[in-house]
XYZ file of C-alpha atoms in Angstrom:
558
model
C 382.158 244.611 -120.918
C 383.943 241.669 -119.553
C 385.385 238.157 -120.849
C 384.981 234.701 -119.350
C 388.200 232.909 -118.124
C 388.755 229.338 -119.336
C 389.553 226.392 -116.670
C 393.017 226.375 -116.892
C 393.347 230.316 -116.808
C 390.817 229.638 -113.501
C 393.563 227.663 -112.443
C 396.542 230.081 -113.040
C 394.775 232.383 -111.020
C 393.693 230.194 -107.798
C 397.348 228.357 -107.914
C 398.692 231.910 -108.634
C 397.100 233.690 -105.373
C 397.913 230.318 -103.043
C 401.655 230.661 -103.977
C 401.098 234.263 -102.513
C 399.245 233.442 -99.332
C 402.098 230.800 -98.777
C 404.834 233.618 -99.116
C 406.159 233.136 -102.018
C 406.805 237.180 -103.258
C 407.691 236.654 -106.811
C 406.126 234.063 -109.144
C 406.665 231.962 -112.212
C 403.321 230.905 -114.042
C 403.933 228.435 -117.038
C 401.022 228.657 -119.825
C 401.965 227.566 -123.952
C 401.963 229.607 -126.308
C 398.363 230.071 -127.531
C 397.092 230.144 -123.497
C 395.371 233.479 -122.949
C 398.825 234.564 -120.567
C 397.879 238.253 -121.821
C 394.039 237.871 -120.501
C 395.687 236.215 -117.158
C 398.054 239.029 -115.796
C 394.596 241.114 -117.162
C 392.471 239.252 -114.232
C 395.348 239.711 -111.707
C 395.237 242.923 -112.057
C 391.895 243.666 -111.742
C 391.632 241.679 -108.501
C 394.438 243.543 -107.270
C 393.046 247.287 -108.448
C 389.715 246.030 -106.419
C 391.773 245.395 -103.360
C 392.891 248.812 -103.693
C 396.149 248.278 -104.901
C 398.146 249.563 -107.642
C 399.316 247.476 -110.590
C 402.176 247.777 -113.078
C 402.246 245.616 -115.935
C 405.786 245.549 -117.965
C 406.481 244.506 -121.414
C 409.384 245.176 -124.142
C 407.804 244.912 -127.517
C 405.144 247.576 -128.973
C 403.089 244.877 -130.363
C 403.168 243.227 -126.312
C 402.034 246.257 -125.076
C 399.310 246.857 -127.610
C 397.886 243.233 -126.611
C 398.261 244.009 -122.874
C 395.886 247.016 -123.522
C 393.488 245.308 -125.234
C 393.080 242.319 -122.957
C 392.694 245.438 -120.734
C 390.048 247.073 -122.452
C 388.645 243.893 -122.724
C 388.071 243.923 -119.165
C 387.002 247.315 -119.165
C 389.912 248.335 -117.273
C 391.248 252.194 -117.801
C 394.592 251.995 -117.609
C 397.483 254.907 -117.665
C 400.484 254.374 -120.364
C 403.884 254.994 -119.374
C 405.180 254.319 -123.104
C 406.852 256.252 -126.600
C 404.623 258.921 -127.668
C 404.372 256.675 -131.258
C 403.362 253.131 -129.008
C 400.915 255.749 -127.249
C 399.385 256.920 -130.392
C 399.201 253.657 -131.545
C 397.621 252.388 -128.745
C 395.184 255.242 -128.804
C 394.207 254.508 -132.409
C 393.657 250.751 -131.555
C 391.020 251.360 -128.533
C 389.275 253.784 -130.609
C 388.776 251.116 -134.046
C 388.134 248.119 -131.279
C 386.410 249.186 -128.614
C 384.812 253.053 -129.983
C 386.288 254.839 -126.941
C 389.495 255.333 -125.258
C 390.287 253.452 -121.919
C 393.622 255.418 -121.373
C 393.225 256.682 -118.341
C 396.322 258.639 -116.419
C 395.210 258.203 -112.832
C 394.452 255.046 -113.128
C 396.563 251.983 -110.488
C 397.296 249.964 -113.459
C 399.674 251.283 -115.302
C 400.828 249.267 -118.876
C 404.661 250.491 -119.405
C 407.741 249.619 -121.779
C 410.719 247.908 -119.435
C 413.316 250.918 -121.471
C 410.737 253.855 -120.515
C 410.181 252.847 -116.952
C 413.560 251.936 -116.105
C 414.560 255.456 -116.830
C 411.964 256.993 -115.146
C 412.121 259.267 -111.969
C 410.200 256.788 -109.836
C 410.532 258.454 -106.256
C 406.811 258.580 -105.829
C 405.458 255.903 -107.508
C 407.319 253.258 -106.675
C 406.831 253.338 -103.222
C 402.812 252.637 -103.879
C 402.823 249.663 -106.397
C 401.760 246.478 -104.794
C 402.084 244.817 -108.232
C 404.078 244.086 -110.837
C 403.607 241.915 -113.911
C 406.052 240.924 -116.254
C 405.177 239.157 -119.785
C 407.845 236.977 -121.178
C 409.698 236.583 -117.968
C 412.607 234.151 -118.552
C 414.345 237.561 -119.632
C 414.140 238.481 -116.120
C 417.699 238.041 -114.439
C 419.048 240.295 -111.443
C 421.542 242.043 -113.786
C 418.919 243.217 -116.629
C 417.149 245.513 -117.617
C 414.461 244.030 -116.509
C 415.282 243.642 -112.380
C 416.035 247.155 -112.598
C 412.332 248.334 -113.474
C 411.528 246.076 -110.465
C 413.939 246.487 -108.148
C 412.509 250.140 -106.908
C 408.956 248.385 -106.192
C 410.202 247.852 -102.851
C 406.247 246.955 -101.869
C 405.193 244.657 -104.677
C 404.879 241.320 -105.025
C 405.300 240.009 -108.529
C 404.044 237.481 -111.587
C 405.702 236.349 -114.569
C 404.357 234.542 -117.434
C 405.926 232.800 -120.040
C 405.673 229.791 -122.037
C 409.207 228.701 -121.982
C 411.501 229.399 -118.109
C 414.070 228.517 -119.934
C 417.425 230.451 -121.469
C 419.351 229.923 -124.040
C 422.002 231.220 -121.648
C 421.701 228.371 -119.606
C 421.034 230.803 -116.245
C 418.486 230.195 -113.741
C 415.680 232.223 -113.402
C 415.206 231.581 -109.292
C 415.873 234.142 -106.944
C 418.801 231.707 -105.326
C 420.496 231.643 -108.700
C 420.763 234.165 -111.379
C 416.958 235.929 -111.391
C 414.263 236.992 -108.529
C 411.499 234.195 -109.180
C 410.893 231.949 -105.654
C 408.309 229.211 -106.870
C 407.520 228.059 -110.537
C 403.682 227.008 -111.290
C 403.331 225.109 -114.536
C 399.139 226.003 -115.040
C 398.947 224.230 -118.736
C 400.816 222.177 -121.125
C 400.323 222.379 -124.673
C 399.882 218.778 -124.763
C 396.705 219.355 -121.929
C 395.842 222.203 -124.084
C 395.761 220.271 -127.764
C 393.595 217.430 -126.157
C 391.127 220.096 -124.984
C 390.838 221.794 -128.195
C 392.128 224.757 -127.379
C 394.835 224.140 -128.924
C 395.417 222.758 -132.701
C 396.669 219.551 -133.443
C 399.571 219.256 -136.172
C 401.716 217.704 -138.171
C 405.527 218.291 -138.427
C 407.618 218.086 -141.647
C 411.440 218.042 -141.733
C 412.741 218.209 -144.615
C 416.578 217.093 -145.236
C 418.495 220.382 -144.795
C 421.031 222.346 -146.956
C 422.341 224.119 -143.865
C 425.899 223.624 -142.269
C 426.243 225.171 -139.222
C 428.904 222.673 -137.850
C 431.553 225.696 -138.203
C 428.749 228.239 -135.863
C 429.482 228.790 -132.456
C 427.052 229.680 -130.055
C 427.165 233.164 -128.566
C 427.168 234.818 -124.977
C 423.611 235.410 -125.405
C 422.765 231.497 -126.381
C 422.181 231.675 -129.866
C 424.124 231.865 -133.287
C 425.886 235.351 -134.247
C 422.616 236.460 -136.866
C 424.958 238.174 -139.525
C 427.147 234.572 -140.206
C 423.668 232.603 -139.918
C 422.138 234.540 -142.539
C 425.380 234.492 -144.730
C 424.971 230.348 -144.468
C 421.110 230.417 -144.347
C 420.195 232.988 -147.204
C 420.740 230.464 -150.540
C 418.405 229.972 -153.532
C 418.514 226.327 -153.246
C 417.403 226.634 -149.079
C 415.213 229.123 -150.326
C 413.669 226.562 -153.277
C 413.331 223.802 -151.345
C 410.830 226.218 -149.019
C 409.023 227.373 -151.816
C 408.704 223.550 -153.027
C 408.149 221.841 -150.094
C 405.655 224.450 -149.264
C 403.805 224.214 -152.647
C 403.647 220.249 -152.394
C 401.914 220.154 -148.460
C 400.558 223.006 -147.869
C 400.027 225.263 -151.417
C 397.520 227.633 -150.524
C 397.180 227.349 -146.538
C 397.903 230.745 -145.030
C 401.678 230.632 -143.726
C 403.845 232.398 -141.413
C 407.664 232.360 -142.397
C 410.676 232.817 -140.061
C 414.223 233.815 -141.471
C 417.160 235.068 -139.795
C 417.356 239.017 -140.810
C 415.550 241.557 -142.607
C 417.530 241.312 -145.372
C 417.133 237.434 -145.526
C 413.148 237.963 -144.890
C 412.677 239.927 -148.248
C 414.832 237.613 -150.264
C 412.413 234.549 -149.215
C 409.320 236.470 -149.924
C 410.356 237.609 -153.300
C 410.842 233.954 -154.331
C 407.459 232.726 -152.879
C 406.094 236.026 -155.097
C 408.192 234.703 -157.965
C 406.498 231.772 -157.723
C 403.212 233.255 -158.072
C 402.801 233.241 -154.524
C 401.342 235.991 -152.480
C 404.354 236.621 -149.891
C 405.319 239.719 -148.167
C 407.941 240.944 -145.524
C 407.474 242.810 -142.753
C 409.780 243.680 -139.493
C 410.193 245.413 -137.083
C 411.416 248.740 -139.368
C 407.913 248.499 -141.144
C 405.760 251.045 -140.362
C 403.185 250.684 -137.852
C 400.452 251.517 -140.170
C 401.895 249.490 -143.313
C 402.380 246.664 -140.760
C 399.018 246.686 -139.561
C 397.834 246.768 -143.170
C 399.799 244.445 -144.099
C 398.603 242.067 -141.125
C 394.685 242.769 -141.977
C 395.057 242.138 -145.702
C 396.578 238.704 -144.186
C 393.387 237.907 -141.760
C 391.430 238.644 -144.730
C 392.774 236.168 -147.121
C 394.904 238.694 -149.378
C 398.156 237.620 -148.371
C 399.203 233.522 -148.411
C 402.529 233.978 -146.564
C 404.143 236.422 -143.859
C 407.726 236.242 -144.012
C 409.467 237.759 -141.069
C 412.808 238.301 -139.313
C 411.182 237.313 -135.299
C 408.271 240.057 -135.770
C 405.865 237.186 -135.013
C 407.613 235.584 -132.202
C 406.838 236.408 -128.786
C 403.278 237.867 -127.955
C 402.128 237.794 -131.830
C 398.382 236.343 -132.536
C 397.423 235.789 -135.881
C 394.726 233.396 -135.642
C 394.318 232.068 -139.034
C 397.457 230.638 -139.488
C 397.802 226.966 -140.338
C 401.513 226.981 -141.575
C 404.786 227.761 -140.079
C 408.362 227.701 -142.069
C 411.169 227.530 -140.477
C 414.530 229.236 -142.144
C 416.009 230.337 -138.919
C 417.989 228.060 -137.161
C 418.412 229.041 -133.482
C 419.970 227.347 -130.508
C 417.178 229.123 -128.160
C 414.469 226.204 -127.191
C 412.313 229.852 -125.756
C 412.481 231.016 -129.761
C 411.789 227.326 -131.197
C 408.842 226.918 -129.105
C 407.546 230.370 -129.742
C 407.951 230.292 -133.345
C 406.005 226.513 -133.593
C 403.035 227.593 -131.445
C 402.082 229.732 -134.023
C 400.646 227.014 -135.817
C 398.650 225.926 -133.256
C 395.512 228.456 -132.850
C 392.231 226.962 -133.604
C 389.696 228.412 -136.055
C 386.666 227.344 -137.955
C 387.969 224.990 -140.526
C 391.493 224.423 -139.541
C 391.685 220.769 -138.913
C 395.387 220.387 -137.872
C 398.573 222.874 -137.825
C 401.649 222.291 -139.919
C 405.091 223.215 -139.712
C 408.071 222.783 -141.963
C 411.318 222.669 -140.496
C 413.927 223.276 -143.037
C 416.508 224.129 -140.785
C 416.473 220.692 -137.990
C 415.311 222.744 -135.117
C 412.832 219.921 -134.488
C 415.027 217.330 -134.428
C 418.075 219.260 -132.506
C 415.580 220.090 -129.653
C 414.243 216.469 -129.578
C 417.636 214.716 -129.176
C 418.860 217.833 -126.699
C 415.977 217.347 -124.048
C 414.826 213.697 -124.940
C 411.320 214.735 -126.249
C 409.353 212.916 -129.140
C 407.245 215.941 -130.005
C 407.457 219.566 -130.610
C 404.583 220.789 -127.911
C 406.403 218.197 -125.014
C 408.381 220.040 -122.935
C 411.534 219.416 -120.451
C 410.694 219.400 -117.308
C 410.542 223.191 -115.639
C 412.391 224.195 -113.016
C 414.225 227.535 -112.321
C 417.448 226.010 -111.516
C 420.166 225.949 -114.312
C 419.939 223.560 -116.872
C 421.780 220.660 -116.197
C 423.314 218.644 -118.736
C 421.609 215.706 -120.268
C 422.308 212.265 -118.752
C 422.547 208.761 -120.531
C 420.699 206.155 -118.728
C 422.548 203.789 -115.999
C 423.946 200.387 -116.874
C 421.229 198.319 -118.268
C 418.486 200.801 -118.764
C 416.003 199.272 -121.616
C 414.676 202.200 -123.377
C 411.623 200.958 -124.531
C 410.167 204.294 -125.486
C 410.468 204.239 -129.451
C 412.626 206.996 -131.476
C 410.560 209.489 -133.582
C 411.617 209.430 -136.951
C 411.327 210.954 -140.659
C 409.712 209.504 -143.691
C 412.252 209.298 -146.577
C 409.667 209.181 -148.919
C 406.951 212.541 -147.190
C 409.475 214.059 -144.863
C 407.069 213.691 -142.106
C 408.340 213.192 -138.505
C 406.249 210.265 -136.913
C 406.606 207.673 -134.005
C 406.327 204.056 -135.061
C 403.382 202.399 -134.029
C 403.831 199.653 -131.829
C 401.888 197.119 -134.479
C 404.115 198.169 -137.349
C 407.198 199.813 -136.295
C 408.831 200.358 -139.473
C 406.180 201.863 -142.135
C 405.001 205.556 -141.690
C 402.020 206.197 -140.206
C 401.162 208.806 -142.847
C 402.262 207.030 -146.181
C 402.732 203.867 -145.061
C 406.683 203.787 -146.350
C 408.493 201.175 -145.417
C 412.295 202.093 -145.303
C 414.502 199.843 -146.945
C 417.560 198.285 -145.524
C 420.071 201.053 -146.350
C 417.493 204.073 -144.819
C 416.998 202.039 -141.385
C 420.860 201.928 -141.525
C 421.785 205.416 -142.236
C 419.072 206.930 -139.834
C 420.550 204.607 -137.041
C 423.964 206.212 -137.784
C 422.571 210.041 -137.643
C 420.947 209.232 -134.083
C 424.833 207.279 -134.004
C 426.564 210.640 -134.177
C 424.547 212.521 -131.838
C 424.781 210.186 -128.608
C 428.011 211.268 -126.640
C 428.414 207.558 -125.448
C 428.304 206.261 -129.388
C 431.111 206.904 -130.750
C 433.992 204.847 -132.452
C 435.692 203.065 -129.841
C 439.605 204.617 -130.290
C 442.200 202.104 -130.390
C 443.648 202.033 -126.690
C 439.962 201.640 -125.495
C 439.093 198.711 -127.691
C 442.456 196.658 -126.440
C 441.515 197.919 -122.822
C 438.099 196.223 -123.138
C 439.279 193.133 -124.928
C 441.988 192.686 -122.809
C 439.185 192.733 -119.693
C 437.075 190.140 -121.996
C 440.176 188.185 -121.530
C 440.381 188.038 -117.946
C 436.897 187.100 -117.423
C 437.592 183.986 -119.729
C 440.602 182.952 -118.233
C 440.336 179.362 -117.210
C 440.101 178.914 -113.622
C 443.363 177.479 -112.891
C 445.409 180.231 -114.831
C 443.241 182.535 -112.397
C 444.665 180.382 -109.509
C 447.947 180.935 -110.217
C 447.605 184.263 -111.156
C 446.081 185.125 -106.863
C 448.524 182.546 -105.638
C 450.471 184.858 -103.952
C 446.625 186.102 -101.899
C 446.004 185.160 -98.374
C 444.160 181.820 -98.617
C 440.548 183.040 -97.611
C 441.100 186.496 -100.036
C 442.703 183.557 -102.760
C 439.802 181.526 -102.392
C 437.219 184.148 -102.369
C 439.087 185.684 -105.480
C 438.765 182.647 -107.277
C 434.642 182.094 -106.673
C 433.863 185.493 -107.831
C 435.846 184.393 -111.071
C 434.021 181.554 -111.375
C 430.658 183.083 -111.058
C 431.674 186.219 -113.076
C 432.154 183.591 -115.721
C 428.745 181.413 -115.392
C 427.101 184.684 -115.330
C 429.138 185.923 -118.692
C 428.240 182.316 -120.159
C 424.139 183.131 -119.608
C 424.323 186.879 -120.713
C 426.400 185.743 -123.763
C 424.152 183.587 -124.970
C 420.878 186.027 -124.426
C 423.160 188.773 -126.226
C 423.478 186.473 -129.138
C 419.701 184.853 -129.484
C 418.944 188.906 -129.172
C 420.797 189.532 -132.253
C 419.768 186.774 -134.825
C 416.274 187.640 -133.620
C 416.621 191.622 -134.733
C 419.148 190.443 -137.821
C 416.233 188.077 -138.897
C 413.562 190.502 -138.933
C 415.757 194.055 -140.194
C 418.714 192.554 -141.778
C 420.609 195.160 -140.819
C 424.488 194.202 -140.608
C 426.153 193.678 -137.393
C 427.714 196.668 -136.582
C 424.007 198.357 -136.767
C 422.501 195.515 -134.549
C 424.798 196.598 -132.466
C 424.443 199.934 -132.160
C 420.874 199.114 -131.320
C 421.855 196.966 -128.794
C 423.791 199.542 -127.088
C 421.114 202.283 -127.582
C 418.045 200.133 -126.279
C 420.677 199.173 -123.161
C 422.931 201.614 -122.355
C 425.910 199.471 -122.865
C 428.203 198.608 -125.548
C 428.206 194.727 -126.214
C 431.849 194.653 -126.325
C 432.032 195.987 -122.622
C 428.777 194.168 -121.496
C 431.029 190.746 -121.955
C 433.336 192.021 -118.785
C 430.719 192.930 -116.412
C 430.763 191.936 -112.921
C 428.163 188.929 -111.952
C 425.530 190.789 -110.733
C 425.420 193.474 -113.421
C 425.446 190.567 -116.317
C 422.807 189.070 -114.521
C 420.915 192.288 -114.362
C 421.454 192.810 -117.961
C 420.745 189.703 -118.766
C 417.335 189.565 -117.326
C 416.299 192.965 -119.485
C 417.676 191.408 -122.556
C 415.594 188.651 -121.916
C 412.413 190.339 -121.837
C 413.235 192.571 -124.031
C-alpha cells in the first residue's frame, strides 16, 4: 500500500528537510486549500519513523484527525491514537470500511493526538523521546495557546506546520521573534500555480448586492464578528431568498456547500432551499457522527443538492464533488474566507469550473483590504504582524485595472484591456450612472478619498495661490531675504510655476480625453484621476517643480 506524491508535495518535502539541515527548528509550510497538506505531514513522518525517530502529529477537530489517519493508512503506517474514546471508535470504524483492517497500533512512534487530550496528558516519558511534531492548521499556533503548550514539553523535536493561510485574524505574528514559535516560512504552492496545473478547479465568482449591514459590528478580541449579533443581522428571509434565487438562476442543480453563521441560522437556510423543492440539509458539529457521515455519503452520491453548515466544512473538510459554495457568513478572518472558497475548487470528472456566491461581500472586503483582484491570490506571507495597508507614493500610476461586478449577472470580472467597460461574461456595458456609482463605492473605501473638510480645501487653495503669485508680488513678499537666499527664493518660484503651467495643461488634456470617452461628470473624472495617481488634482496644482514634473511625465503617458 502506498500513494505517489505530486511535484509540488515533492517540493514541500525537499524545501521542508533543507530548512532543517540549515537550522531552522520549527517550520511554516504554505500549501492552498485543496494541496494534499494531510498526505505531506503523512510523508514526513514516515521518513522520520525510518530514521528511527518518533513522530507526533497534532490536530483539534475529529474530522482532522480522522483525515490524518487515513492519509496514514494510506501509507500503510500503524499509528497509536492518543484521542476521545468516541474519535477512537470512530476512527476504528473508518479503517475497518476503507482499508478492511485496523492500522491502530499503540506502540507505534507516530502517534495521531487531539491538541485538548495531549495537553493534559502526563507526558514525563514520552516527551522526552519525540523528535517530531506536526501541527495541521498552524496559524493557531501562538506561545500562549493551547497549542505551544502540547509542544512546549517536546524539548527534542523539531517541528512542521501546515496551513493554507499564516495569517490571523488577530493580527499576531506567527514567528518565534513575535507572538508564536515558527523560525522560517516556506510557501511550497499557490492556488494560482495549483489552478493552472489542474489540480486545482478554475471558477467563477458571483457577488451579489447584499442585504447585510454590519457597519454597527465591531470586531472582536479574537478577529472576527461576535456570532450571536451576526446571526441576529444575517438570519432574514429576504438574505435567505436572495440565496435560494440567486442559487436557482446560476447554479440550480450543481451540488452546493452552504456557510451560515450558527446552527440555528444553518437550519433556517436549509429549510428554505427544502421549501423550495430543493434537497438541503444541516449538519454541525452537534450532529451525530453516524447521521453526519450519512448525511455526507447520501451527498457524494447525488441524494443531497446542498450542505448547509455553521463552519463544519471549513478547515480540513474534503468533499470532492462540490462545484458550489454560498456564502451567508460574513467574517473578518481572511484564514476562514479562504478556507470556506477553496471548497469549490476540487477537481472531478465533469466539473468544468467552481462557483461561489458571495452574498455577504467577503470577496470584495478581502480584495480592497490586501489589494488582490482574485479570490485564490494571496498577500504576500510572512510571519511578521500584519502591517497596515499603504497607498502608493506621490505619482504612482496604477495601471493594474479594478475588478468589478456586472450590474446586469452579478459576476465579479477584470476588464479586458480591449474593452474595458463591457463584462467579459455578458458583455454588459454599464451605463453612465453604474460607472459613477461603482467609482463612488471604491470612493468610500480608500482612506485618502474622502471629502476634502473645509479648513483643508482653503489650506490647499490658499497654496494654489502662492504658486500663482506673479513674480514681483513674490519679490516683495522675500524682500526682507539675504540677497543670494532672495534671489534663489525667487527662481524656485519661477520654475515651480513653469512646471505648474506644463502639468496643468497635461491634467486638463487628461480629463477631456476620459470625459470624451465615459462622460462621467467632473467630480468622477476626478476621482479617477486621483485613484490612477495617488494625488488629488486640487493638491497636484501646488507641487514643488520636480514632483509636477514627475507627475507630469506619468500623466503624459498615461
Amino acid at each position: 500500500m502506498g500513494i505517489v506524491l505530486r511535484p509540488h508535495q515533492l517540493k514541500a518535502v525537499s524545501e521542508i528537510e533543507l530548512a532543517w539541515s540549515q537550522g531552522h527548528r520549527n517550520i511554516l509550510d504554505v500549501l492552498p486549500t485543496g494541496a494534499g497538506k494531510t498526505i505531506l505531514k503523512a510523508e514526513i513522518a514516515k521518513r522520520e519513523l525510518a530514521k528511527g525517530g518518533m513522530v507526533v502529529i497534532f490536530a483539534h477537530r475529529d474530522v482532522l484527525l480522522e483525515q490524518i489517519s487515513k492519509a496514514l493508512c494510506l501509507m500503510g503506517l500503524g499509528h497509536s491514537l492518543m484521542v476521545s474514546s468516541t474519535t477512537r471508535k470512530n476512527i476504528g470504524d473508518m479503517q475497518t470500511v476503507e482499508f478492511g483492517k485496523c492500522f491502530v497500533n499503540d506502540v507505534s512512534r507516530i502517534i495521531v493526538a487531539s491538541v485538548d487530550k495531549f495537553y493534559r496528558a502526563d507526558l514525563t516519558y514520552l516527551a522526552k523521546h519525540v523528535t517530531l511534531w506536526e501541527l495541521d492548521e498552524a496559524h493557531h499556533l501562538l506561545d500562549d495557546s493551547k497549542w505551544h503548550r502540547c509542544i512546549d514539553p517536546l524539548v527534542n523535536a523539531r517541528g512542521l506546520g501546515v496551513t493554507a493561510t499564516p495569517l490571523r485574524a488577530d493580527k499576531k505574528g506567527l514567528g518565534a521573534e513575535y507572538d508564536g514559535l515558527f523560525h522560517k516560512l516556506i510557501v511550497s504552492a499557490t492556488m494560482d500555480e495549483l489552478i493552472r496545473a489542474g489540480m486545482l478547479s478554475p471558477y467563477r465568482v458571483f457577488t451579489p448586492p447584499t442585504k447585510l449591514d454590519v457597519s454597527d459590528l465591531k470586531v472582536t478580541k479574537s478577529g472576527d464578528y461576535n456570532n450571536k449579533k451576526l446571526a441576529a443581522k444575517t438570519d432574514k428571509s429576504e438574505i435567505t431568498g436572495d440565496a435560494v434565487t440567486h442559487y436557482q438562476r446560476i447554479a440550480n442543480g450543481k451540488q452546493a456547500i452552504c456557510f451560515c453563521v450558527n446552527i440555528a441560522h444553518s437550519d433556517h437556510v436549509a429549510e428554505q432551499f427544502r421549501q423550495a423543492g430543493i434537497k438541503a440539509v444541516s449538519v454541525s458539529s452537534e450532529t451525530p457522527a453516524a447521521q453526519r457521515n450519512k448525511l455526507i455519503n447520501d451527498f457524494k452520491a447525488g441524494l443531497i443538492e446542498i450542505l448547509v453548515n455553521c463552519d463544519l466544512f471549513g478547515e480540513g473538510f474534503d468533499v470532492p464533488a462540490v462545484e458550489v459554495v454560498i456564502m451567508l457568513r460574513k467574517t473578518a478572518s481572511y484564514s476562514l474566507f479562504k478556507q470556506q472558497f477553496g471548497r469549490a475548487l476540487r477537481v472531478f470528472e465533469g466539473k468544468h469550473y467552481g462557483i461561489l456566491i458571495d452574498h455577504v461581500g467577503n470577496v470584495e472586503h478581502f480584495s480592497h483590504e490586501y489589494s488582490l483582484d482574485y479570490p485564490h491570490e494571496d498577500p504576500v506571507w510572512t510571519l511578521e504582524p500584519p502591517r497596515k495597508k499603504k497607498r502608493g507614493q506621490l505619482g504612482e500610476v496604477v495601471d493594474k485595472p479594478r475588478s468589478t461586478v456586472c450590474r446586469k449577472c452579478a459576476q465579479r470580472f477584470i476588464p479586458t484591456a480591449s474593452n474595458q467597460y463591457a463584462c467579459t461574461y455578458c458583455g454588459h456595458v454599464p451605463t453612465p450612472a453604474e460607472e459613477e456609482d461603482e467609482l463612488k463605492k471604491f470612493r468610500a473605501k480608500e482612506a485618502d478619498l474622502v471629502e476634502l473638510k473645509i479648513d483643508v480645501l482653503q489650506d490647499l487653495l490658499r497654496r494654489r495661490d502662492e504658486v500663482d503669485q506673479d513674480v514681483i508680488t513674490f519679490q516683495n513678499k522675500v524682500r526682507k531675504l539675504p540677497t543670494i537666499a532672495r534671489n534663489s527664493a525667487v527662481a524656485n518660484h519661477k520654475n515651480r510655476q513653469n512646471a505648474q503651467i506644463i502639468l496643468r495643461d497635461e491634467i486638463q488634456k487628461w480629463c477631456t480625453k476620459v470625459w470624451q470617452v465615459t462622460g462621467q461628470s467632473p467630480q468622477t473624472i476626478q476621482d479617477e484621476f486621483e485613484i490612477k495617481f495617488g494625488v488629488n488634482i486640487l493638491k497636484a496644482q501646488s507641487l514643488s517643480a520636480n514632483d509636477a514634473r514627475e507627475l507630469t511625465i506619468k500623466v503624459r503617458s498615461s
